[in-house]
Coordinates of C-alpha atoms in Angstrom, one line a residue:
M18 CA -19.0 -1.6 10.8
E19 CA -19.7 1.0 8.6
L20 CA -15.7 2.0 6.9
K21 CA -16.7 5.3 5.7
R22 CA -17.2 6.7 8.6
N23 CA -13.4 6.7 9.3
I24 CA -12.4 6.3 5.8
D25 CA -9.8 9.5 4.8
K26 CA -10.5 11.1 8.4
E27 CA -7.2 9.8 10.1
R28 CA -4.0 8.2 8.8
A29 CA -4.7 4.7 8.3
F30 CA -3.3 1.9 5.9
S31 CA -5.3 -0.9 4.2
F32 CA -3.8 -3.9 2.2
E33 CA -5.2 -6.1 -0.8
V34 CA -4.2 -9.7 -0.5
L35 CA -5.2 -12.7 -3.1
P36 CA -6.3 -15.7 -2.2
P37 CA -4.1 -18.8 -2.8
L38 CA -4.1 -20.9 -5.8
K39 CA -6.6 -24.0 -5.6
G40 CA -4.7 -26.8 -3.3
S41 CA -2.3 -24.7 -1.8
G42 CA -3.0 -24.0 1.8
T43 CA -3.5 -20.9 4.0
Q44 CA 0.1 -21.0 5.1
S45 CA 1.8 -18.4 3.1
L46 CA -1.7 -16.1 3.0
F47 CA -1.4 -16.0 6.7
A48 CA 2.3 -15.2 6.9
T49 CA 1.8 -12.3 4.8
I50 CA -1.4 -11.0 7.0
D51 CA 1.3 -11.9 10.3
K52 CA 3.5 -9.1 8.8
L53 CA 1.0 -6.7 7.6
R54 CA -1.0 -6.6 11.2
E55 CA 1.9 -5.1 12.5
Y56 CA 0.9 -2.0 11.0
D57 CA -2.7 -1.9 12.4
P58 CA -4.3 -2.0 9.1
H59 CA -7.6 -0.3 8.9
Y60 CA -9.0 -3.1 6.6
I61 CA -7.9 -5.8 4.4
N62 CA -9.1 -6.5 0.8
I63 CA -9.3 -9.9 -0.8
T64 CA -9.3 -10.1 -4.3
T65 CA -11.9 -12.8 -6.2
H66 CA -10.9 -14.6 -9.2
H67 CA -14.0 -16.4 -10.7
S68 CA -14.0 -19.2 -13.2
E69 CA -11.5 -17.9 -16.8
Y70 CA -10.7 -20.0 -20.1
V71 CA -7.7 -22.5 -20.4
Y72 CA -6.8 -24.4 -23.6
R73 CA -6.8 -28.4 -22.5
E74 CA -5.5 -31.1 -25.2
T75 CA -7.8 -33.9 -25.6
E76 CA -7.3 -37.4 -26.1
G77 CA -7.7 -37.1 -29.7
G78 CA -4.5 -34.5 -30.0
Q79 CA -7.2 -31.4 -30.1
Y80 CA -7.5 -28.6 -27.9
E81 CA -10.8 -27.2 -26.3
R82 CA -11.8 -24.3 -24.0
Q83 CA -12.8 -25.0 -20.7
R84 CA -13.3 -22.8 -17.7
I85 CA -11.8 -23.4 -15.0
R86 CA -11.3 -21.3 -10.9
R87 CA -7.8 -21.1 -9.8
R88 CA -8.4 -19.2 -6.7
P89 CA -11.5 -20.2 -5.3
G90 CA -12.4 -19.2 -1.5
T91 CA -12.4 -15.6 -1.3
I92 CA -15.4 -15.6 1.2
A93 CA -13.8 -18.2 3.3
I94 CA -10.8 -16.6 3.3
A95 CA -11.9 -13.4 4.4
A96 CA -13.8 -15.0 7.3
A97 CA -11.0 -16.7 8.1
I98 CA -8.6 -13.3 8.2
Q99 CA -11.6 -11.7 10.3
N100 CA -11.7 -14.7 12.9
R101 CA -8.2 -15.2 13.4
Y102 CA -7.1 -11.9 13.4
Q103 CA -9.9 -9.5 14.4
I104 CA -9.1 -7.3 11.2
P105 CA -12.1 -6.1 9.4
V106 CA -11.9 -7.4 6.0
V107 CA -13.4 -6.2 2.4
P108 CA -13.8 -8.9 0.0
H109 CA -14.2 -8.3 -3.7
V110 CA -17.6 -9.1 -5.5
I111 CA -17.4 -9.0 -9.2
C112 CA -19.2 -9.6 -12.3
S113 CA -16.7 -11.3 -14.4
G114 CA -17.1 -15.1 -14.8
T115 CA -20.0 -15.3 -12.6
T116 CA -23.9 -15.2 -12.7
A117 CA -26.4 -12.8 -10.7
E118 CA -27.9 -16.1 -9.1
A119 CA -24.2 -16.8 -7.9
I120 CA -23.7 -13.3 -6.5
E121 CA -26.8 -13.6 -4.7
Y122 CA -25.5 -16.4 -2.7
E123 CA -22.2 -14.8 -2.2
L124 CA -24.2 -12.0 -0.6
I125 CA -26.0 -14.5 1.7
D126 CA -23.1 -16.0 2.9
L127 CA -21.4 -12.9 3.8
Q128 CA -24.4 -11.9 5.6
F129 CA -24.2 -15.5 7.5
L130 CA -20.4 -14.6 8.4
G131 CA -21.4 -11.1 9.5
I132 CA -19.2 -9.3 6.9
E133 CA -21.0 -6.1 5.6
N134 CA -18.4 -4.3 3.6
V135 CA -17.4 -4.8 0.2
L136 CA -15.5 -3.8 -3.0
L137 CA -17.7 -4.1 -6.1
L138 CA -16.3 -4.4 -9.6
R139 CA -16.7 -5.6 -12.8
G140 CA -13.8 -7.7 -13.1
D141 CA -11.1 -8.3 -15.6
K142 CA -12.4 -9.7 -19.3
A143 CA -11.3 -13.0 -20.2
K144 CA -7.7 -13.1 -21.5
D145 CA -8.5 -14.5 -25.2
D146 CA -11.5 -12.3 -25.4
R147 CA -11.0 -8.8 -27.3
V148 CA -13.9 -7.2 -24.8
F149 CA -15.5 -7.9 -21.9
T150 CA -18.3 -10.3 -22.4
P151 CA -20.5 -11.2 -19.0
T152 CA -21.2 -14.9 -18.2
K153 CA -24.7 -15.8 -19.3
G154 CA -27.1 -14.6 -16.6
G155 CA -24.7 -12.4 -15.3
H156 CA -23.8 -8.3 -15.2
A157 CA -22.0 -6.3 -17.6
H158 CA -21.3 -3.4 -15.7
T159 CA -20.1 -2.7 -12.5
T160 CA -23.6 -0.4 -12.0
D161 CA -25.7 -3.6 -12.4
L162 CA -23.9 -5.2 -9.8
I163 CA -24.7 -2.2 -7.3
G164 CA -28.5 -2.1 -8.5
Q165 CA -28.5 -6.2 -7.2
V166 CA -26.7 -5.4 -4.2
N167 CA -29.1 -2.3 -3.6
R168 CA -32.1 -4.2 -4.0
F169 CA -31.0 -7.2 -1.6
N170 CA -30.2 -4.4 0.8
E171 CA -33.8 -3.2 0.3
G172 CA -35.0 -6.8 0.9
Y173 CA -35.6 -8.5 -2.2
F174 CA -34.0 -11.3 -4.1
L175 CA -33.4 -11.1 -7.4
D176 CA -37.0 -12.7 -8.5
G177 CA -38.3 -10.1 -6.7
T178 CA -39.2 -12.5 -3.5
P179 CA -38.9 -10.2 -0.4
I180 CA -36.5 -11.5 2.0
K181 CA -37.8 -12.7 5.3
N182 CA -35.0 -11.7 7.5
P183 CA -33.1 -8.8 5.6
G184 CA -30.0 -8.8 8.0
R185 CA -27.6 -5.7 7.9
R186 CA -27.1 -3.5 5.1
F187 CA -23.9 -4.0 3.1
H188 CA -21.7 -1.1 2.6
Y189 CA -19.4 -0.9 -0.6
G190 CA -16.8 0.9 -2.4
V191 CA -16.0 1.0 -6.2
A192 CA -12.7 1.2 -8.4
C193 CA -11.3 4.2 -10.1
Y194 CA -8.5 4.8 -12.5
P195 CA -6.6 7.9 -12.3
E196 CA -5.2 7.3 -15.9
K197 CA -8.5 6.3 -17.0
H198 CA -10.0 2.7 -17.4
E199 CA -8.3 1.0 -20.4
E200 CA -12.0 1.1 -22.3
A201 CA -13.2 4.1 -21.5
P202 CA -12.9 6.8 -24.5
N203 CA -11.9 9.3 -22.2
L204 CA -11.1 10.4 -18.7
E205 CA -14.5 12.7 -18.8
M206 CA -16.6 9.5 -19.6
D207 CA -15.1 7.5 -17.2
L208 CA -15.8 10.1 -14.2
S209 CA -19.2 10.3 -15.3
Y210 CA -19.4 6.3 -14.3
L211 CA -17.8 7.3 -10.9
R212 CA -20.3 9.9 -10.5
M213 CA -23.0 7.5 -11.5
K214 CA -21.5 4.7 -9.1
Q215 CA -21.5 7.2 -6.3
D216 CA -24.9 8.3 -6.8
L217 CA -25.9 5.0 -6.7
G218 CA -24.6 4.2 -3.4
A219 CA -21.0 3.9 -3.4
E220 CA -19.3 5.1 -0.3
Y221 CA -15.3 5.4 -1.3
A222 CA -13.2 4.7 -4.2
V223 CA -10.0 3.1 -4.5
T224 CA -7.6 3.9 -7.2
Q225 CA -5.8 1.7 -9.8
L226 CA -2.0 1.6 -8.9
F227 CA 0.0 4.6 -10.3
Y228 CA 3.2 6.0 -9.6
D229 CA 2.8 9.9 -11.0
N230 CA 1.1 11.8 -8.2
E231 CA -0.1 14.6 -10.4
K232 CA -2.2 12.4 -12.4
Y233 CA -4.0 11.5 -9.0
F234 CA -4.3 15.1 -8.3
R235 CA -5.5 15.6 -11.4
F236 CA -7.8 13.0 -11.2
V237 CA -9.2 14.2 -7.7
E238 CA -9.5 17.7 -9.0
M239 CA -11.6 16.4 -12.3
A240 CA -13.9 14.3 -10.1
R241 CA -14.6 17.3 -7.5
A242 CA -15.3 19.3 -10.6
N243 CA -17.9 16.4 -11.8
G244 CA -19.6 16.5 -8.3
V245 CA -17.7 13.3 -7.1
T246 CA -17.7 13.9 -3.2
I247 CA -16.9 10.7 -1.8
P248 CA -13.4 9.5 -0.6
I249 CA -10.9 8.7 -3.4
I250 CA -8.1 6.6 -1.8
P251 CA -4.7 6.1 -3.5
G252 CA -3.3 2.9 -4.7
I253 CA -0.2 2.5 -4.1
K254 CA 2.7 -0.9 -5.2
P255 CA 6.3 -0.5 -5.0
F256 CA 8.0 -0.9 -8.0
A257 CA 9.7 -4.4 -7.4
K258 CA 11.7 -6.2 -10.3
L259 CA 13.5 -4.6 -13.4
S260 CA 11.1 -6.7 -15.8
Q261 CA 8.2 -4.4 -14.4
L262 CA 9.7 -1.7 -16.5
T263 CA 7.8 -2.7 -19.5
M264 CA 5.2 -5.1 -17.4
V265 CA 3.6 -2.7 -15.4
P266 CA 2.4 -0.1 -18.0
K267 CA 1.0 -3.1 -20.4
T268 CA -0.5 -4.8 -17.5
F269 CA -2.1 -1.9 -15.5
H270 CA -2.4 0.8 -18.1
C271 CA -0.3 3.4 -16.2
D272 CA 2.7 5.3 -17.3
L273 CA 5.9 5.1 -15.2
P274 CA 7.2 9.0 -14.8
Q275 CA 10.3 9.7 -16.7
E276 CA 12.3 10.2 -13.7
L277 CA 11.1 6.8 -12.2
A278 CA 11.8 4.9 -15.7
A279 CA 15.3 6.6 -16.0
E280 CA 16.3 5.6 -12.5
V281 CA 15.5 2.0 -13.2
L282 CA 17.6 1.8 -16.2
K283 CA 20.3 2.6 -13.7
C284 CA 19.5 -0.5 -11.9
K285 CA 21.9 -3.6 -12.2
T286 CA 19.8 -6.0 -10.1
D287 CA 16.1 -6.7 -9.2
D288 CA 17.3 -5.7 -5.8
D289 CA 18.4 -2.7 -7.0
A290 CA 15.2 -1.8 -8.3
R291 CA 13.1 -3.2 -5.2
E292 CA 15.4 -0.3 -3.0
L293 CA 14.5 2.3 -5.9
G294 CA 10.7 1.3 -5.8
V295 CA 10.7 1.4 -1.7
E296 CA 12.2 4.8 -2.0
W297 CA 9.6 6.3 -4.9
A298 CA 6.5 4.6 -3.4
T299 CA 7.9 6.4 0.3
E300 CA 8.3 10.1 -1.3
Q301 CA 4.8 8.9 -3.1
C302 CA 3.1 8.8 0.3
R303 CA 4.7 11.5 2.1
Q304 CA 3.9 13.6 -0.8
L305 CA 0.0 12.2 -0.7
Y306 CA -0.2 13.0 3.0
A307 CA 1.2 16.4 2.4
S308 CA -1.7 17.1 0.2
G309 CA -4.0 16.1 2.7
V310 CA -5.0 12.6 2.3
N311 CA -4.9 10.5 5.0
S312 CA -5.7 6.7 3.8
L313 CA -3.3 4.8 1.7
H314 CA -4.3 1.8 0.0
F315 CA -1.4 -0.8 -0.8
Y316 CA -1.8 -3.8 -3.1
T317 CA 0.8 -6.3 -1.8
V318 CA 0.8 -9.0 -4.1
S319 CA 5.0 -10.0 -4.9
A320 CA 5.5 -6.8 -3.0
V321 CA 4.7 -7.8 0.5
D322 CA 8.3 -6.8 2.1
S323 CA 8.5 -3.6 -0.1
V324 CA 5.1 -2.6 1.2
C325 CA 6.1 -3.3 4.7
E326 CA 9.0 -1.4 4.3
V327 CA 7.6 1.9 2.8
V328 CA 4.9 2.0 6.0
R329 CA 7.7 1.4 8.6
R330 CA 9.4 4.5 6.8
L331 CA 6.0 6.2 7.1
L332 CA 5.4 6.0 10.7

Protein backbone atom coordinates (compact mmCIF):
# COMPACT_ATOMS: atom_id res chain seq x y z
CA MET A 1 0.00 0.00 0.00
CA GLU A 2 1.29 3.43 -0.93
CA LEU A 3 0.54 5.74 1.97
CA LYS A 4 0.96 8.98 0.04
CA ARG A 5 -2.26 8.34 -1.90
CA ASN A 6 -4.27 9.02 1.25
CA ILE A 7 -2.01 11.17 3.42
CA ASP A 8 -3.51 14.61 4.01
CA LYS A 9 -6.49 13.88 1.73
CA GLU A 10 -8.95 13.00 4.48
CA ARG A 11 -8.87 13.24 8.24
CA ALA A 12 -6.74 10.50 9.71
CA PHE A 13 -4.63 9.72 12.75
CA SER A 14 -1.30 7.95 12.93
CA PHE A 15 0.61 6.93 16.03
CA GLU A 16 4.24 6.28 16.92
CA VAL A 17 5.08 3.52 19.41
CA LEU A 18 8.28 2.29 21.02
CA PRO A 19 9.49 -1.34 20.85
CA PRO A 20 9.64 -2.98 24.29
CA LEU A 21 12.90 -3.13 26.19
CA LYS A 22 15.00 -6.25 25.71
CA GLY A 23 13.43 -9.07 27.71
CA SER A 24 10.21 -7.18 28.51
CA GLY A 25 7.86 -9.01 26.16
CA THR A 26 5.04 -7.52 24.11
CA GLN A 27 2.19 -7.41 26.63
CA SER A 28 2.52 -3.70 27.40
CA LEU A 29 2.94 -2.77 23.72
CA PHE A 30 -0.12 -4.74 22.66
CA ALA A 31 -2.10 -3.11 25.48
CA THR A 32 -1.14 0.24 23.93
CA ILE A 33 -2.21 -0.89 20.45
CA ASP A 34 -5.50 -2.16 21.89
CA LYS A 35 -6.21 1.40 23.04
CA LEU A 36 -5.10 3.06 19.82
CA ARG A 37 -6.85 0.80 17.32
CA GLU A 38 -10.23 2.12 18.48
CA TYR A 39 -9.41 5.30 16.55
CA ASP A 40 -8.81 3.54 13.21
CA PRO A 41 -5.17 4.63 12.73
CA HIS A 42 -4.02 5.29 9.18
CA TYR A 43 -0.75 3.63 10.16
CA ILE A 44 1.47 2.96 13.16
CA ASN A 45 5.14 3.98 13.27
CA ILE A 46 7.55 1.74 15.14
CA THR A 47 10.75 3.43 16.27
CA THR A 48 14.15 1.83 15.84
CA HIS A 49 16.94 1.96 18.41
CA HIS A 50 20.18 0.39 17.33
CA SER A 51 23.18 -0.16 19.54
CA GLU A 52 24.33 2.55 21.94
CA TYR A 53 27.31 3.06 24.20
CA VAL A 54 27.19 2.21 27.89
CA TYR A 55 29.95 2.09 30.49
CA ARG A 56 30.40 -1.15 32.41
CA GLU A 57 32.74 -1.87 35.28
CA THR A 58 35.36 -4.56 34.69
CA GLU A 59 36.70 -6.99 37.30
CA GLY A 60 39.68 -4.71 37.83
CA GLY A 61 37.48 -1.78 38.79
CA GLN A 62 37.99 0.05 35.52
CA TYR A 63 35.18 1.11 33.19
CA GLU A 64 35.03 0.24 29.53
CA ARG A 65 32.70 1.51 26.87
CA GLN A 66 30.56 -1.16 25.23
CA ARG A 67 27.83 -1.10 22.64
CA ILE A 68 24.50 -2.68 23.56
CA ARG A 69 21.06 -2.67 22.01
CA ARG A 70 18.28 -2.04 24.51
CA ARG A 71 15.26 -2.18 22.18
CA PRO A 72 15.67 -4.80 19.46
CA GLY A 73 12.86 -6.15 17.34
CA THR A 74 11.45 -3.20 15.37
CA ILE A 75 10.84 -5.29 12.26
CA ALA A 76 9.40 -8.21 14.23
CA ILE A 77 7.12 -5.84 16.18
CA ALA A 78 5.96 -4.24 12.93
CA ALA A 79 5.11 -7.66 11.51
CA ALA A 80 3.34 -8.68 14.72
CA ILE A 81 1.17 -5.53 14.72
CA GLN A 82 0.33 -5.93 11.04
CA ASN A 83 -0.53 -9.60 11.52
CA ARG A 84 -2.43 -9.26 14.80
CA TYR A 85 -4.37 -6.08 14.07
CA GLN A 86 -4.30 -5.68 10.26
CA ILE A 87 -3.18 -2.09 10.77
CA PRO A 88 -0.63 -0.69 8.28
CA VAL A 89 2.80 -0.27 9.85
CA VAL A 90 5.69 2.06 9.06
CA PRO A 91 8.86 0.96 10.83
CA HIS A 92 11.78 3.35 11.16
CA VAL A 93 14.98 2.56 9.27
CA ILE A 94 17.88 4.62 10.62
CA CYS A 95 21.57 5.26 10.06
CA SER A 96 22.56 5.53 13.72
CA GLY A 97 24.40 2.60 15.24
CA THR A 98 24.33 0.32 12.22
CA THR A 99 26.00 -0.41 8.89
CA ALA A 100 24.74 -0.16 5.34
CA GLU A 101 25.07 -3.95 5.07
CA ALA A 102 22.84 -4.46 8.12
CA ILE A 103 20.31 -2.04 6.63
CA GLU A 104 20.29 -4.09 3.44
CA TYR A 105 19.27 -7.15 5.45
CA GLU A 106 16.57 -5.08 7.16
CA LEU A 107 15.16 -4.20 3.74
CA ILE A 108 15.23 -7.83 2.67
CA ASP A 109 13.42 -8.89 5.85
CA LEU A 110 10.82 -6.17 5.37
CA GLN A 111 10.18 -7.34 1.81
CA PHE A 112 9.76 -10.93 2.98
CA LEU A 113 7.13 -9.69 5.45
CA GLY A 114 5.27 -7.62 2.87
CA ILE A 115 6.06 -4.32 4.64
CA GLU A 116 6.74 -1.71 1.99
CA ASN A 117 6.36 1.61 3.84
CA VAL A 118 9.22 2.92 5.97
CA LEU A 119 10.35 6.14 7.62
CA LEU A 120 13.98 6.93 6.82
CA LEU A 121 15.95 8.79 9.48
CA ARG A 122 19.53 9.50 10.45
CA GLY A 123 18.79 8.86 14.11
CA ASP A 124 20.23 10.46 17.22
CA LYS A 125 23.88 10.84 18.04
CA ALA A 126 25.29 8.77 20.89
CA LYS A 127 24.75 10.49 24.24
CA ASP A 128 28.46 10.94 24.90
CA ASP A 129 29.35 12.11 21.38
CA ARG A 130 29.62 15.81 20.64
CA VAL A 131 28.45 15.31 17.06
CA PHE A 132 26.83 12.45 15.20
CA THR A 133 29.42 9.84 14.29
CA PRO A 134 28.36 7.14 11.83
CA THR A 135 29.21 3.53 12.50
CA LYS A 136 32.09 2.27 10.39
CA GLY A 137 30.51 1.11 7.13
CA GLY A 138 27.36 3.10 7.90
CA HIS A 139 25.70 6.27 6.65
CA ALA A 140 26.33 9.79 7.90
CA HIS A 141 23.16 11.37 6.49
CA THR A 142 19.55 10.49 5.71
CA THR A 143 20.22 11.33 2.06
CA ASP A 144 22.83 8.54 1.98
CA LEU A 145 20.25 6.13 3.40
CA ILE A 146 17.72 7.28 0.81
CA GLY A 147 20.30 6.57 -1.89
CA GLN A 148 20.69 3.01 -0.64
CA VAL A 149 16.92 2.44 -0.58
CA ASN A 150 16.61 3.93 -4.07
CA ARG A 151 19.28 1.57 -5.41
CA PHE A 152 17.53 -1.34 -3.73
CA ASN A 153 14.27 -0.23 -5.35
CA GLU A 154 16.06 -0.15 -8.70
CA GLY A 155 17.07 -3.78 -8.20
CA TYR A 156 20.65 -3.63 -6.96
CA PHE A 157 22.42 -4.70 -3.78
CA LEU A 158 25.08 -2.53 -2.16
CA ASP A 159 27.88 -4.23 -4.07
CA GLY A 160 26.15 -3.59 -7.39
CA THR A 161 24.90 -7.16 -7.80
CA PRO A 162 21.47 -7.27 -9.50
CA ILE A 163 18.63 -8.56 -7.33
CA LYS A 164 17.18 -11.58 -9.13
CA ASN A 165 13.67 -10.99 -7.82
CA PRO A 166 13.48 -7.32 -6.78
CA GLY A 167 10.01 -7.48 -5.25
CA ARG A 168 7.81 -4.50 -4.49
CA ARG A 169 9.35 -1.05 -4.14
CA PHE A 170 9.65 0.70 -0.79
CA HIS A 171 7.78 3.93 -0.23
CA TYR A 172 9.21 6.24 2.37
CA GLY A 173 8.78 9.39 4.38
CA VAL A 174 11.30 11.49 6.31
CA ALA A 175 11.42 13.73 9.37
CA CYS A 176 11.40 17.53 9.47
CA TYR A 177 11.76 20.17 12.15
CA PRO A 178 9.52 23.27 12.40
CA GLU A 179 12.05 24.84 14.80
CA LYS A 180 14.99 23.41 12.79
CA HIS A 181 17.16 20.41 13.56
CA GLU A 182 19.46 21.05 16.50
CA GLU A 183 22.54 20.66 14.30
CA ALA A 184 21.35 22.83 11.41
CA PRO A 185 22.95 26.30 11.31
CA ASN A 186 19.63 27.89 10.34
CA LEU A 187 16.09 27.02 9.24
CA GLU A 188 16.76 27.91 5.61
CA MET A 189 19.53 25.36 5.29
CA ASP A 190 17.44 22.78 7.13
CA LEU A 191 14.69 23.33 4.56
CA SER A 192 17.15 22.86 1.72
CA TYR A 193 17.88 19.38 3.09
CA LEU A 194 14.15 18.63 3.22
CA ARG A 195 13.85 19.72 -0.41
CA MET A 196 16.79 17.43 -1.26
CA LYS A 197 15.09 14.46 0.44
CA GLN A 198 11.91 15.19 -1.49
CA ASP A 199 13.77 15.39 -4.78
CA LEU A 200 15.44 12.06 -4.03
CA GLY A 201 12.05 10.41 -3.52
CA ALA A 202 10.57 11.12 -0.09
CA GLU A 203 6.78 11.10 -0.36
CA TYR A 204 5.89 12.92 2.85
CA ALA A 205 7.48 14.41 5.96
CA VAL A 206 6.48 14.11 9.61
CA THR A 207 7.46 16.93 11.95
CA GLN A 208 9.21 16.80 15.27
CA LEU A 209 6.75 17.52 18.07
CA PHE A 210 5.88 21.17 18.63
CA TYR A 211 3.54 23.16 20.86
CA ASP A 212 3.25 26.41 18.91
CA ASN A 213 1.14 26.12 15.76
CA GLU A 214 2.45 29.43 14.42
CA LYS A 215 5.89 27.85 14.08
CA TYR A 216 4.41 24.96 12.12
CA PHE A 217 2.48 27.33 9.83
CA ARG A 218 5.60 29.43 9.23
CA PHE A 219 7.64 26.31 8.53
CA VAL A 220 5.13 25.02 5.97
CA GLU A 221 4.97 28.44 4.30
CA MET A 222 8.76 28.59 4.02
CA ALA A 223 8.90 24.99 2.80
CA ARG A 224 6.41 25.70 0.03
CA ALA A 225 8.38 28.80 -0.96
CA ASN A 226 11.45 26.57 -1.23
CA GLY A 227 9.74 24.09 -3.56
CA VAL A 228 8.72 21.47 -1.00
CA THR A 229 5.39 20.11 -2.21
CA ILE A 230 5.05 16.84 -0.27
CA PRO A 231 2.61 16.60 2.67
CA ILE A 232 4.07 17.89 5.94
CA ILE A 233 2.29 16.04 8.72
CA PRO A 234 2.27 17.75 12.14
CA GLY A 235 3.63 15.68 15.04
CA ILE A 236 1.76 16.17 18.31
CA LYS A 237 2.56 15.02 21.84
CA PRO A 238 0.42 16.17 24.76
CA PHE A 239 2.29 17.77 27.63
CA ALA A 240 1.96 15.30 30.52
CA LYS A 241 4.18 16.06 33.54
CA LEU A 242 5.39 19.05 35.53
CA SER A 243 8.99 18.03 34.88
CA GLN A 244 8.45 18.43 31.14
CA LEU A 245 8.50 22.21 31.52
CA THR A 246 12.30 22.00 31.43
CA MET A 247 12.79 18.52 29.97
CA VAL A 248 10.87 18.99 26.70
CA PRO A 249 12.85 22.00 25.42
CA LYS A 250 16.14 20.31 26.32
CA THR A 251 15.29 16.90 24.86
CA PHE A 252 13.32 17.85 21.76
CA HIS A 253 14.80 21.29 21.06
CA CYS A 254 11.44 23.00 20.83
CA ASP A 255 10.05 25.97 22.71
CA LEU A 256 6.98 25.97 24.90
CA PRO A 257 4.81 29.01 24.16
CA GLN A 258 4.71 31.51 27.01
CA GLU A 259 0.97 30.97 27.47
CA LEU A 260 1.48 27.23 27.96
CA ALA A 261 4.51 27.65 30.22
CA ALA A 262 2.62 30.12 32.41
CA GLU A 263 -0.28 27.69 32.80
CA VAL A 264 2.09 24.84 33.66
CA LEU A 265 3.51 26.91 36.51
CA LYS A 266 0.01 27.12 37.97
CA CYS A 267 -0.33 23.33 38.06
CA LYS A 268 0.10 21.68 41.44
CA THR A 269 0.32 18.04 40.37
CA ASP A 270 1.16 15.90 37.36
CA ASP A 271 -2.56 15.22 36.98
CA ASP A 272 -3.14 18.96 36.60
CA ALA A 273 -0.35 19.11 34.02
CA ARG A 274 -1.77 16.15 32.15
CA GLU A 275 -5.23 17.74 31.88
CA LEU A 276 -3.66 20.99 30.71
CA GLY A 277 -1.66 19.05 28.14
CA VAL A 278 -4.79 17.35 26.80
CA GLU A 279 -6.62 20.67 26.50
CA TRP A 280 -3.66 22.37 24.80
CA ALA A 281 -3.09 19.51 22.30
CA THR A 282 -6.81 19.32 21.51
CA GLU A 283 -6.91 23.03 20.72
CA GLN A 284 -3.73 22.67 18.66
CA CYS A 285 -5.35 19.96 16.58
CA ARG A 286 -8.57 21.93 16.10
CA GLN A 287 -6.57 24.91 14.85
CA LEU A 288 -4.66 22.64 12.49
CA TYR A 289 -7.93 21.21 11.16
CA ALA A 290 -9.25 24.75 10.65
CA SER A 291 -6.16 25.60 8.60
CA GLY A 292 -6.77 22.67 6.24
CA VAL A 293 -4.54 20.02 7.83
CA ASN A 294 -6.15 16.58 7.83
CA SER A 295 -3.53 14.06 8.93
CA LEU A 296 -2.26 14.25 12.51
CA HIS A 297 0.61 12.17 13.88
CA PHE A 298 0.81 11.48 17.63
CA TYR A 299 3.86 10.53 19.65
CA THR A 300 2.52 8.17 22.29
CA VAL A 301 5.54 7.39 24.49
CA SER A 302 4.58 8.13 28.12
CA ALA A 303 1.39 9.76 26.85
CA VAL A 304 -0.87 6.99 25.53
CA ASP A 305 -3.89 7.87 27.67
CA SER A 306 -3.51 11.57 26.93
CA VAL A 307 -3.30 10.89 23.19
CA CYS A 308 -6.43 8.73 23.35
CA GLU A 309 -8.29 11.49 25.20
CA VAL A 310 -7.23 14.11 22.64
CA VAL A 311 -8.38 11.95 19.74
CA ARG A 312 -11.65 11.15 21.51
CA ARG A 313 -12.36 14.88 21.89
CA LEU A 314 -11.62 15.46 18.20
CA LEU A 315 -14.07 12.83 16.98
